[in-house]
C-alpha cells in the first residue's frame, strides 16, 4: 500500500511511532525513505545465513514486518531458527500474518528488556537493521553490551543505521541529497517536511566512529563497515577475532 501518512497538512505533528497506520504502508515507506534498504536487506540475509549452521539461532531485532528474517531464510537451506523481535504489536502481528516459513518465529518484546536478552542467549547472529537509532542514546551502550554477552562465542552482530557525518558541511550535503532522493521517489515537500518534524525527537543518529567505538567498548574484537550509501551505513561486529 502507498505511504500517504504525511500527505495532508497536520495541524499538530506528533512524534513518529510504528503504529498500525505506519505498519500498513511500511514496505513502501522504508523502500522510498532509506537509501540502500533494498541492498542492505538481502546482503544482510546472505551474510547472516553464511555465518550460521544447522541448529543455530539467528535474531532479527527490530524486525518490523520481517523483511530481514525472510531474507536470511531465503539464503539458507539449513534448519536454523530465526526469531524476529519487535516492540510494535502491529508490526509483529503483520509479520506473523505474512510468514509461511516454519523456521521463523516473531515475538513482541522490547530490545532493552531482559526478556529480549534471554531470547537472544546463544544466538550465532544478531541483526539490528535501522533500530538502534530509535533507542534512547543513553541506553545504546548497555544494549550492545547485552547483545555481546548474549551472542555465542563466535557470534556476529550486523548493525545498520542512519549516520551523521562528523563534518557539518558533508552531513548537510548528504542530508539534502537524501531529501532530494525522497522527492524523486514521489514524496511531496509537505510529506518530507512533516515526516522530518515527526522524527526529530525520536531518531537521534550517531557518527560512524561513535558506532565503531561503541561496538569495541561493548567487547567486540573485530569491527568493519561493509556498506555506506550517503548517510546510511551498515557494520559487522565479530565477538571474537576471525582466524580464517
Ligand atoms: C526502521 S524499522 C526496522 C526495519 C527492519 N529491521 C527491516 O529491515 O525491515 C524499526 C523497527 O524497530 C522497532 N523498534 C524500535 N525501537 C524498538 C525497541 N526498543 N525494541 C524493539 N523494537 C524496536 C520498531 O517498532 C520498528 O518496527
PDB file of N, CA, C and O in Angstrom, residues 6 14 27 46-47 71-73 80 86 96-98 104 116 146 159 167 181 186 196 204 207 235-236 241:
ATOM      1  N   UNK A   6       1.819  11.243   5.614  1.00  0.00           N
ATOM      2  CA  UNK A   6       2.049  12.696   5.821  1.00  0.00           C
ATOM      3  C   UNK A   6       1.637  13.525   4.601  1.00  0.00           C
ATOM      4  O   UNK A   6       2.119  14.630   4.429  1.00  0.00           O
ATOM      5  N   UNK A  14       2.692  14.865  15.592  1.00  0.00           N
ATOM      6  CA  UNK A  14       3.068  14.063  16.775  1.00  0.00           C
ATOM      7  C   UNK A  14       4.330  13.254  16.446  1.00  0.00           C
ATOM      8  O   UNK A  14       4.633  13.011  15.283  1.00  0.00           O
ATOM      9  N   UNK A  27       6.346  -1.294   4.027  1.00  0.00           N
ATOM     10  CA  UNK A  27       7.278  -1.694   2.954  1.00  0.00           C
ATOM     11  C   UNK A  27       7.508  -0.567   1.946  1.00  0.00           C
ATOM     12  O   UNK A  27       8.642  -0.320   1.527  1.00  0.00           O
ATOM     13  N   UNK A  46      22.267 -12.693   3.365  1.00  0.00           N
ATOM     14  CA  UNK A  46      23.343 -13.552   2.865  1.00  0.00           C
ATOM     15  C   UNK A  46      24.450 -13.705   3.908  1.00  0.00           C
ATOM     16  O   UNK A  46      24.909 -14.820   4.189  1.00  0.00           O
ATOM     17  N   UNK A  47      24.866 -12.585   4.506  1.00  0.00           N
ATOM     18  CA  UNK A  47      25.957 -12.645   5.494  1.00  0.00           C
ATOM     19  C   UNK A  47      25.525 -13.481   6.695  1.00  0.00           C
ATOM     20  O   UNK A  47      26.264 -14.340   7.179  1.00  0.00           O
ATOM     21  N   UNK A  71      14.757 -12.602   4.375  1.00  0.00           N
ATOM     22  CA  UNK A  71      15.963 -12.593   3.524  1.00  0.00           C
ATOM     23  C   UNK A  71      16.974 -13.620   4.029  1.00  0.00           C
ATOM     24  O   UNK A  71      17.637 -14.291   3.241  1.00  0.00           O
ATOM     25  N   UNK A  72      17.084 -13.750   5.358  1.00  0.00           N
ATOM     26  CA  UNK A  72      18.007 -14.753   5.928  1.00  0.00           C
ATOM     27  C   UNK A  72      17.523 -16.155   5.528  1.00  0.00           C
ATOM     28  O   UNK A  72      18.297 -16.981   5.035  1.00  0.00           O
ATOM     29  N   UNK A  73      16.231 -16.384   5.725  1.00  0.00           N
ATOM     30  CA  UNK A  73      15.674 -17.716   5.419  1.00  0.00           C
ATOM     31  C   UNK A  73      15.869 -18.055   3.936  1.00  0.00           C
ATOM     32  O   UNK A  73      16.187 -19.197   3.586  1.00  0.00           O
ATOM     33  N   UNK A  80      17.827 -23.630  10.487  1.00  0.00           N
ATOM     34  CA  UNK A  80      18.160 -22.642  11.507  1.00  0.00           C
ATOM     35  C   UNK A  80      16.867 -22.161  12.159  1.00  0.00           C
ATOM     36  O   UNK A  80      15.778 -22.361  11.624  1.00  0.00           O
ATOM     37  N   UNK A  86      10.177  -7.446  17.906  1.00  0.00           N
ATOM     38  CA  UNK A  86       9.848  -6.028  17.719  1.00  0.00           C
ATOM     39  C   UNK A  86       8.945  -5.593  18.870  1.00  0.00           C
ATOM     40  O   UNK A  86       8.183  -6.413  19.399  1.00  0.00           O
ATOM     41  N   UNK A  96       3.731 -11.965  11.526  1.00  0.00           N
ATOM     42  CA  UNK A  96       3.200 -13.330  11.708  1.00  0.00           C
ATOM     43  C   UNK A  96       2.238 -13.669  10.560  1.00  0.00           C
ATOM     44  O   UNK A  96       2.309 -14.750   9.965  1.00  0.00           O
ATOM     45  N   UNK A  97       1.376 -12.709  10.223  1.00  0.00           N
ATOM     46  CA  UNK A  97       0.369 -12.964   9.182  1.00  0.00           C
ATOM     47  C   UNK A  97       1.018 -13.242   7.824  1.00  0.00           C
ATOM     48  O   UNK A  97       0.481 -14.017   7.020  1.00  0.00           O
ATOM     49  N   UNK A  98       2.191 -12.626   7.571  1.00  0.00           N
ATOM     50  CA  UNK A  98       2.812 -12.762   6.239  1.00  0.00           C
ATOM     51  C   UNK A  98       3.778 -13.936   6.160  1.00  0.00           C
ATOM     52  O   UNK A  98       4.293 -14.236   5.084  1.00  0.00           O
ATOM     53  N   UNK A 104      10.924 -19.548  10.991  1.00  0.00           N
ATOM     54  CA  UNK A 104      10.870 -18.172  11.515  1.00  0.00           C
ATOM     55  C   UNK A 104       9.731 -18.023  12.521  1.00  0.00           C
ATOM     56  O   UNK A 104       8.602 -18.451  12.265  1.00  0.00           O
ATOM     57  N   UNK A 116      14.238  -9.921  26.086  1.00  0.00           N
ATOM     58  CA  UNK A 116      14.874  -9.986  24.762  1.00  0.00           C
ATOM     59  C   UNK A 116      16.257 -10.619  24.874  1.00  0.00           C
ATOM     60  O   UNK A 116      16.641 -11.448  24.043  1.00  0.00           O
ATOM     61  N   UNK A 146      24.807  -5.994  26.269  1.00  0.00           N
ATOM     62  CA  UNK A 146      23.913  -7.133  26.496  1.00  0.00           C
ATOM     63  C   UNK A 146      23.908  -8.083  25.298  1.00  0.00           C
ATOM     64  O   UNK A 146      23.945  -9.305  25.452  1.00  0.00           O
ATOM     65  N   UNK A 159      24.775  -4.525  12.171  1.00  0.00           N
ATOM     66  CA  UNK A 159      24.112  -3.309  12.656  1.00  0.00           C
ATOM     67  C   UNK A 159      24.020  -2.296  11.516  1.00  0.00           C
ATOM     68  O   UNK A 159      25.043  -1.878  10.973  1.00  0.00           O
ATOM     69  N   UNK A 167      31.753  15.971   9.718  1.00  0.00           N
ATOM     70  CA  UNK A 167      31.892  17.297   9.099  1.00  0.00           C
ATOM     71  C   UNK A 167      30.491  17.842   8.822  1.00  0.00           C
ATOM     72  O   UNK A 167      29.687  17.196   8.148  1.00  0.00           O
ATOM     73  N   UNK A 181      16.356  12.831  -2.877  1.00  0.00           N
ATOM     74  CA  UNK A 181      16.075  11.440  -3.311  1.00  0.00           C
ATOM     75  C   UNK A 181      14.652  11.043  -2.918  1.00  0.00           C
ATOM     76  O   UNK A 181      13.937  10.400  -3.683  1.00  0.00           O
ATOM     77  N   UNK A 186       8.821  10.390  -5.148  1.00  0.00           N
ATOM     78  CA  UNK A 186       7.387  10.694  -5.160  1.00  0.00           C
ATOM     79  C   UNK A 186       6.843  11.356  -3.914  1.00  0.00           C
ATOM     80  O   UNK A 186       5.645  11.637  -3.845  1.00  0.00           O
ATOM     81  N   UNK A 196       9.918  14.706   8.633  1.00  0.00           N
ATOM     82  CA  UNK A 196      11.158  15.127   9.305  1.00  0.00           C
ATOM     83  C   UNK A 196      10.850  15.661  10.705  1.00  0.00           C
ATOM     84  O   UNK A 196      11.502  15.311  11.681  1.00  0.00           O
ATOM     85  N   UNK A 204      17.652   9.783  16.838  1.00  0.00           N
ATOM     86  CA  UNK A 204      18.885  10.545  17.025  1.00  0.00           C
ATOM     87  C   UNK A 204      20.058   9.716  16.523  1.00  0.00           C
ATOM     88  O   UNK A 204      20.266   8.588  16.986  1.00  0.00           O
ATOM     89  N   UNK A 207      27.582   9.471  14.620  1.00  0.00           N
ATOM     90  CA  UNK A 207      28.601   9.309  13.571  1.00  0.00           C
ATOM     91  C   UNK A 207      29.092   7.862  13.500  1.00  0.00           C
ATOM     92  O   UNK A 207      29.014   7.131  14.503  1.00  0.00           O
ATOM     93  N   UNK A 235      27.307  -2.072   9.569  1.00  0.00           N
ATOM     94  CA  UNK A 235      28.535  -2.531  10.237  1.00  0.00           C
ATOM     95  C   UNK A 235      28.430  -4.023  10.567  1.00  0.00           C
ATOM     96  O   UNK A 235      27.335  -4.543  10.789  1.00  0.00           O
ATOM     97  N   UNK A 236      29.622  -4.655  10.646  1.00  0.00           N
ATOM     98  CA  UNK A 236      29.727  -6.031  11.130  1.00  0.00           C
ATOM     99  C   UNK A 236      30.559  -5.996  12.394  1.00  0.00           C
ATOM    100  O   UNK A 236      31.572  -5.278  12.441  1.00  0.00           O
ATOM    101  N   UNK A 241      38.000 -12.336  17.343  1.00  0.00           N
ATOM    102  CA  UNK A 241      38.761 -12.071  16.138  1.00  0.00           C
ATOM    103  C   UNK A 241      38.759 -13.297  15.231  1.00  0.00           C
ATOM    104  O   UNK A 241      38.983 -14.412  15.697  1.00  0.00           O
TER     105      UNK A 241
END
